[in-house]
Amino acid sequence: MASYMDPRRGEKIGEFIQSRKDLKPSRVLDIGCNNGAISIGLSKTAKTVVSGDLLNENLRKLVPRKRKNNMVMKFDALSLPVKDASFDVAILNGVLEHVPLGKEGKPDTVQSELLSGIWRALKKGGLLYFGIENRFSLKYLTGSISHNDMRFIDPLPRKLANAYSKKVKGEEFRQYTHSMWAYRRMLKGAGFKDIEFFMSIPNYQFPEKLVEIDNGREISRSVDKHVDKKLYKAGAKAMTAMRLQKLFSTNFVMMARK
């Protein structure tokens, strides 16, 4: 998978979801669907996929490619125009960190509001598939560029990160990512239970394999198989050898139940 337009991204996510044998993903809600590649992949196995995004340009890319069982809607993730308890699965992949850009208030409070809205949209026993970066990932600690196009900002204390962003870019830092423990608290606060954590390899946007976050040996093996970058491989081996993947994993994929 080399392109964000590749529907195999959604097919892989669908495989991971279907590994939950007690779940029948009949109705799926893809929140912040972007170009719709994930929705298209999911629509091959789900009965209905509802894809939503705030940007018309993203929806225009999806409409000509969508399948008949793929409904496309323009909506704000914070105001989901769906009935309560109407979906079996919700997809939130690379979206939560951007939501505070569209609403005033503390970024983590805005993010929690979104998670609560998703909880309401899911049926009892429904599943949230949630992919995002780790605030303290090795890539951020070693200088990879963050979502707001700055280096080293995510791991900083929030007040310092905000001051840094205002100094360099003249704007607040609002694209929050979090630690594993903070994500767990946010999900529990929204009402979710049975929360599972995985590392997606090579990353959560192009998932070839999900490995349980406790399984350091399998993380190392999977990185060796699916990743070409030598520095990434070396970092993963060192991280898992010291059993620090919960702290420094590049990403988390979470599956949580209503």
Short mmCIF file of C-alpha atoms in Angstrom, two decimals:
data_model
loop_
_atom_site.label_atom_id
_atom_site.label_comp_id
_atom_site.label_asym_id
_atom_site.label_seq_id
_atom_site.Cartn_x
_atom_site.Cartn_y
_atom_site.Cartn_z
CA MET A 1 0.00 0.00 0.00
CA ALA A 2 1.76 3.10 -1.25
CA SER A 3 -1.12 5.54 -1.74
CA TYR A 4 -3.66 7.20 0.52
CA MET A 5 -6.19 6.43 -2.24
CA ASP A 6 -5.61 2.67 -1.92
CA PRO A 7 -8.79 0.93 -0.67
CA ARG A 8 -6.69 -1.92 0.70
CA ARG A 9 -6.25 0.32 3.73
CA GLY A 10 -9.93 -0.21 4.50
CA GLU A 11 -9.82 -3.88 3.58
CA LYS A 12 -7.08 -4.44 6.17
CA ILE A 13 -9.00 -2.57 8.83
CA GLY A 14 -12.04 -4.65 7.93
CA GLU A 15 -10.01 -7.84 8.47
CA PHE A 16 -8.91 -6.65 11.90
CA ILE A 17 -12.49 -5.81 12.87
CA GLN A 18 -13.83 -9.13 11.60
CA SER A 19 -11.32 -10.96 13.78
CA ARG A 20 -13.74 -10.08 16.59
CA LYS A 21 -15.92 -13.13 16.01
CA ASP A 22 -18.79 -11.88 18.16
CA LEU A 23 -19.22 -8.75 16.04
CA LYS A 24 -21.19 -8.46 12.80
CA PRO A 25 -20.12 -5.15 11.19
CA SER A 26 -23.36 -4.58 9.30
CA ARG A 27 -23.46 -0.78 9.64
CA VAL A 28 -20.18 1.14 9.74
CA LEU A 29 -19.63 4.87 10.34
CA ASP A 30 -16.36 6.31 8.97
CA ILE A 31 -15.80 9.68 10.68
CA GLY A 32 -13.49 12.10 8.89
CA CYS A 33 -13.30 9.78 5.90
CA ASN A 34 -10.98 12.04 3.87
CA ASN A 35 -10.72 10.64 0.31
CA GLY A 36 -12.76 7.59 1.27
CA ALA A 37 -10.16 4.89 0.66
CA ILE A 38 -10.90 3.26 4.02
CA SER A 39 -14.66 3.49 3.43
CA ILE A 40 -14.36 1.87 -0.01
CA GLY A 41 -12.36 -1.01 1.42
CA LEU A 42 -14.80 -1.51 4.28
CA SER A 43 -17.81 -1.43 1.96
CA LYS A 44 -16.71 -4.72 0.39
CA THR A 45 -17.72 -6.61 3.53
CA ALA A 46 -20.10 -4.33 5.48
CA LYS A 47 -23.76 -4.07 4.54
CA THR A 48 -23.73 -0.27 4.80
CA VAL A 49 -20.90 2.24 5.22
CA VAL A 50 -21.72 5.87 6.03
CA SER A 51 -18.77 8.14 5.21
CA GLY A 52 -18.59 11.68 6.53
CA ASP A 53 -16.17 14.55 6.18
CA LEU A 54 -16.32 18.32 6.64
CA LEU A 55 -14.41 19.16 3.43
CA ASN A 56 -16.16 19.10 0.06
CA GLU A 57 -12.87 18.44 -1.74
CA ASN A 58 -12.46 15.17 0.16
CA LEU A 59 -16.01 14.04 -0.56
CA ARG A 60 -15.60 14.86 -4.27
CA LYS A 61 -12.73 12.37 -4.40
CA LEU A 62 -14.87 9.67 -2.83
CA VAL A 63 -18.18 10.01 -4.69
CA PRO A 64 -16.99 8.73 -8.13
CA ARG A 65 -15.30 5.70 -6.54
CA LYS A 66 -17.81 4.65 -3.92
CA ARG A 67 -19.80 1.42 -3.97
CA LYS A 68 -23.62 1.28 -3.93
CA ASN A 69 -23.70 0.48 -0.21
CA ASN A 70 -21.51 3.47 0.63
CA MET A 71 -23.50 6.57 1.70
CA VAL A 72 -21.59 9.87 1.64
CA MET A 73 -22.50 12.79 3.91
CA LYS A 74 -20.98 16.15 4.73
CA PHE A 75 -20.86 16.61 8.48
CA ASP A 76 -18.87 17.98 11.38
CA ALA A 77 -17.49 15.16 13.52
CA LEU A 78 -18.67 17.02 16.63
CA SER A 79 -22.28 17.08 15.38
CA LEU A 80 -22.88 13.58 14.04
CA PRO A 81 -26.20 13.64 12.10
CA VAL A 82 -27.04 10.03 12.95
CA LYS A 83 -29.45 8.32 15.33
CA ASP A 84 -28.25 7.07 18.68
CA ALA A 85 -27.39 3.36 18.83
CA SER A 86 -27.51 2.97 15.03
CA PHE A 87 -24.04 1.62 14.10
CA ASP A 88 -22.15 -1.60 14.77
CA VAL A 89 -18.72 -0.08 14.11
CA ALA A 90 -17.25 3.43 14.07
CA ILE A 91 -13.92 4.26 12.44
CA LEU A 92 -11.84 7.16 13.78
CA ASN A 93 -8.50 6.97 11.98
CA GLY A 94 -6.19 9.98 12.10
CA VAL A 95 -9.01 12.37 13.02
CA LEU A 96 -9.12 13.06 16.77
CA GLU A 97 -5.99 15.21 16.77
CA HIS A 98 -7.46 17.64 14.20
CA VAL A 99 -10.90 18.14 15.73
CA PRO A 100 -9.90 20.92 18.20
CA LEU A 101 -8.96 23.15 15.25
CA GLY A 102 -12.65 23.59 14.50
CA LYS A 103 -13.97 24.49 17.94
CA GLU A 104 -13.00 26.77 20.81
CA GLY A 105 -12.29 25.30 24.22
CA LYS A 106 -9.61 23.10 25.72
CA PRO A 107 -8.39 20.71 23.01
CA ASP A 108 -8.70 17.59 25.16
CA THR A 109 -12.22 18.61 26.20
CA VAL A 110 -13.23 18.99 22.55
CA GLN A 111 -11.71 15.58 21.79
CA SER A 112 -13.62 13.98 24.65
CA GLU A 113 -16.83 15.50 23.28
CA LEU A 114 -16.22 13.70 19.98
CA LEU A 115 -15.63 10.35 21.69
CA SER A 116 -18.86 10.75 23.66
CA GLY A 117 -20.75 11.43 20.43
CA ILE A 118 -19.35 8.27 18.87
CA TRP A 119 -20.34 6.26 21.94
CA ARG A 120 -23.92 7.46 21.53
CA ALA A 121 -23.95 6.50 17.82
CA LEU A 122 -22.88 2.91 18.50
CA LYS A 123 -25.23 0.06 19.32
CA LYS A 124 -24.74 -1.78 22.60
CA GLY A 125 -21.67 -3.96 22.13
CA GLY A 126 -20.61 -1.87 19.12
CA LEU A 127 -16.93 -1.30 18.40
CA LEU A 128 -14.80 1.81 17.95
CA TYR A 129 -11.67 1.35 15.80
CA PHE A 130 -9.40 4.28 16.67
CA GLY A 131 -5.96 4.98 15.17
CA ILE A 132 -3.66 7.86 16.13
CA GLU A 133 -0.08 8.83 16.98
CA ASN A 134 1.50 8.46 20.41
CA ARG A 135 2.39 11.80 21.97
CA PHE A 136 5.68 10.37 23.26
CA SER A 137 6.57 8.28 20.22
CA LEU A 138 10.19 7.76 19.29
CA LYS A 139 9.62 9.66 16.06
CA TYR A 140 8.46 12.80 17.89
CA LEU A 141 11.23 12.52 20.47
CA THR A 142 13.82 12.32 17.68
CA GLY A 143 12.52 15.30 15.73
CA SER A 144 9.89 14.12 13.26
CA ILE A 145 7.53 16.87 12.18
CA SER A 146 4.23 17.03 14.05
CA HIS A 147 0.78 17.68 12.60
CA ASN A 148 1.29 21.41 13.06
CA ASP A 149 4.55 21.29 11.05
CA MET A 150 6.85 21.73 14.06
CA ARG A 151 9.44 19.48 15.66
CA PHE A 152 9.58 18.30 19.29
CA ILE A 153 6.28 19.98 20.19
CA ASP A 154 4.05 16.99 21.03
CA PRO A 155 6.05 15.68 24.02
CA LEU A 156 6.37 19.12 25.63
CA PRO A 157 4.18 20.12 28.60
CA ARG A 158 1.05 21.70 27.12
CA LYS A 159 1.72 25.24 28.36
CA LEU A 160 5.25 25.15 26.98
CA ALA A 161 4.05 23.66 23.68
CA ASN A 162 1.47 26.42 23.39
CA ALA A 163 4.05 29.14 24.04
CA TYR A 164 6.43 27.52 21.54
CA SER A 165 3.73 27.40 18.85
CA LYS A 166 2.71 31.02 19.45
CA LYS A 167 6.34 32.10 19.23
CA VAL A 168 7.10 30.22 16.01
CA LYS A 169 3.74 30.20 14.21
CA GLY A 170 1.70 32.87 15.96
CA GLU A 171 -1.05 30.42 16.91
CA GLU A 172 -2.08 28.08 19.71
CA PHE A 173 -1.04 24.46 19.72
CA ARG A 174 -4.31 22.54 19.49
CA GLN A 175 -3.58 19.29 17.63
CA TYR A 176 -3.16 17.19 20.74
CA THR A 177 -1.97 13.62 20.75
CA HIS A 178 -1.76 11.68 24.02
CA SER A 179 -0.06 8.84 25.85
CA MET A 180 -1.56 5.35 26.02
CA TRP A 181 -2.82 6.00 29.54
CA ALA A 182 -4.43 9.30 28.58
CA TYR A 183 -6.24 7.67 25.64
CA ARG A 184 -7.52 4.98 27.99
CA ARG A 185 -8.85 7.62 30.42
CA MET A 186 -10.54 9.51 27.60
CA LEU A 187 -12.23 6.39 26.24
CA LYS A 188 -13.40 5.31 29.69
CA GLY A 189 -14.67 8.82 30.36
CA ALA A 190 -16.77 8.63 27.19
CA GLY A 191 -18.29 5.35 28.36
CA PHE A 192 -16.21 2.80 26.46
CA LYS A 193 -15.08 -0.50 27.96
CA ASP A 194 -12.99 -3.56 26.99
CA ILE A 195 -10.29 -1.26 25.58
CA GLU A 196 -7.50 -3.01 23.66
CA PHE A 197 -4.25 -1.40 22.51
CA PHE A 198 -2.22 -2.38 19.45
CA MET A 199 0.73 -1.05 17.50
CA SER A 200 -0.07 -0.80 13.79
CA ILE A 201 2.80 -1.74 11.51
CA PRO A 202 4.24 0.00 9.58
CA ASN A 203 1.85 2.75 10.75
CA TYR A 204 -1.84 3.30 11.43
CA GLN A 205 -2.53 4.90 8.04
CA PHE A 206 -1.19 1.89 6.13
CA PRO A 207 -1.87 -1.02 8.47
CA GLU A 208 -0.34 -4.31 7.41
CA LYS A 209 -0.48 -5.85 10.86
CA LEU A 210 -1.84 -5.04 14.30
CA VAL A 211 0.18 -6.37 17.21
CA GLU A 212 -0.97 -6.29 20.83
CA ILE A 213 1.01 -3.59 22.60
CA ASP A 214 2.28 -6.05 25.24
CA ASN A 215 3.80 -8.37 22.63
CA GLY A 216 7.21 -6.79 22.17
CA ARG A 217 8.73 -9.80 20.46
CA GLU A 218 6.05 -9.84 17.76
CA ILE A 219 6.28 -6.06 17.32
CA SER A 220 10.00 -6.40 16.64
CA ARG A 221 9.48 -9.28 14.18
CA SER A 222 6.69 -7.46 12.35
CA VAL A 223 8.66 -4.23 12.05
CA ASP A 224 11.57 -6.22 10.63
CA LYS A 225 9.23 -7.75 8.04
CA HIS A 226 7.13 -4.73 7.02
CA VAL A 227 9.45 -1.73 7.46
CA ASP A 228 12.41 -0.82 5.25
CA LYS A 229 13.89 2.06 7.26
CA LYS A 230 16.92 0.85 9.20
CA LEU A 231 16.62 3.55 11.88
CA TYR A 232 12.96 2.63 12.50
CA LYS A 233 13.93 -1.05 12.84
CA ALA A 234 16.74 -0.26 15.25
CA GLY A 235 14.49 1.94 17.36
CA ALA A 236 11.76 -0.71 17.50
CA LYS A 237 14.22 -3.41 18.54
CA ALA A 238 15.69 -1.24 21.30
CA MET A 239 12.24 -0.16 22.48
CA THR A 240 10.85 -3.69 22.68
CA ALA A 241 14.05 -5.14 24.18
CA MET A 242 13.55 -2.76 27.11
CA ARG A 243 9.77 -3.37 27.13
CA LEU A 244 9.06 0.30 26.58
CA GLN A 245 6.62 0.06 23.67
CA LYS A 246 3.72 1.33 25.79
CA LEU A 247 5.70 4.54 26.30
CA PHE A 248 7.36 5.01 22.91
CA SER A 249 5.32 3.19 20.24
CA THR A 250 4.97 5.40 17.16
CA ASN A 251 1.22 4.86 17.10
CA PHE A 252 -1.70 3.21 18.80
CA VAL A 253 -4.72 1.49 17.37
CA MET A 254 -7.42 1.00 19.95
CA MET A 255 -10.51 -1.15 19.79
CA ALA A 256 -13.12 -0.34 22.41
CA ARG A 257 -16.69 -1.47 23.04
CA LYS A 258 -19.86 0.31 24.04
#
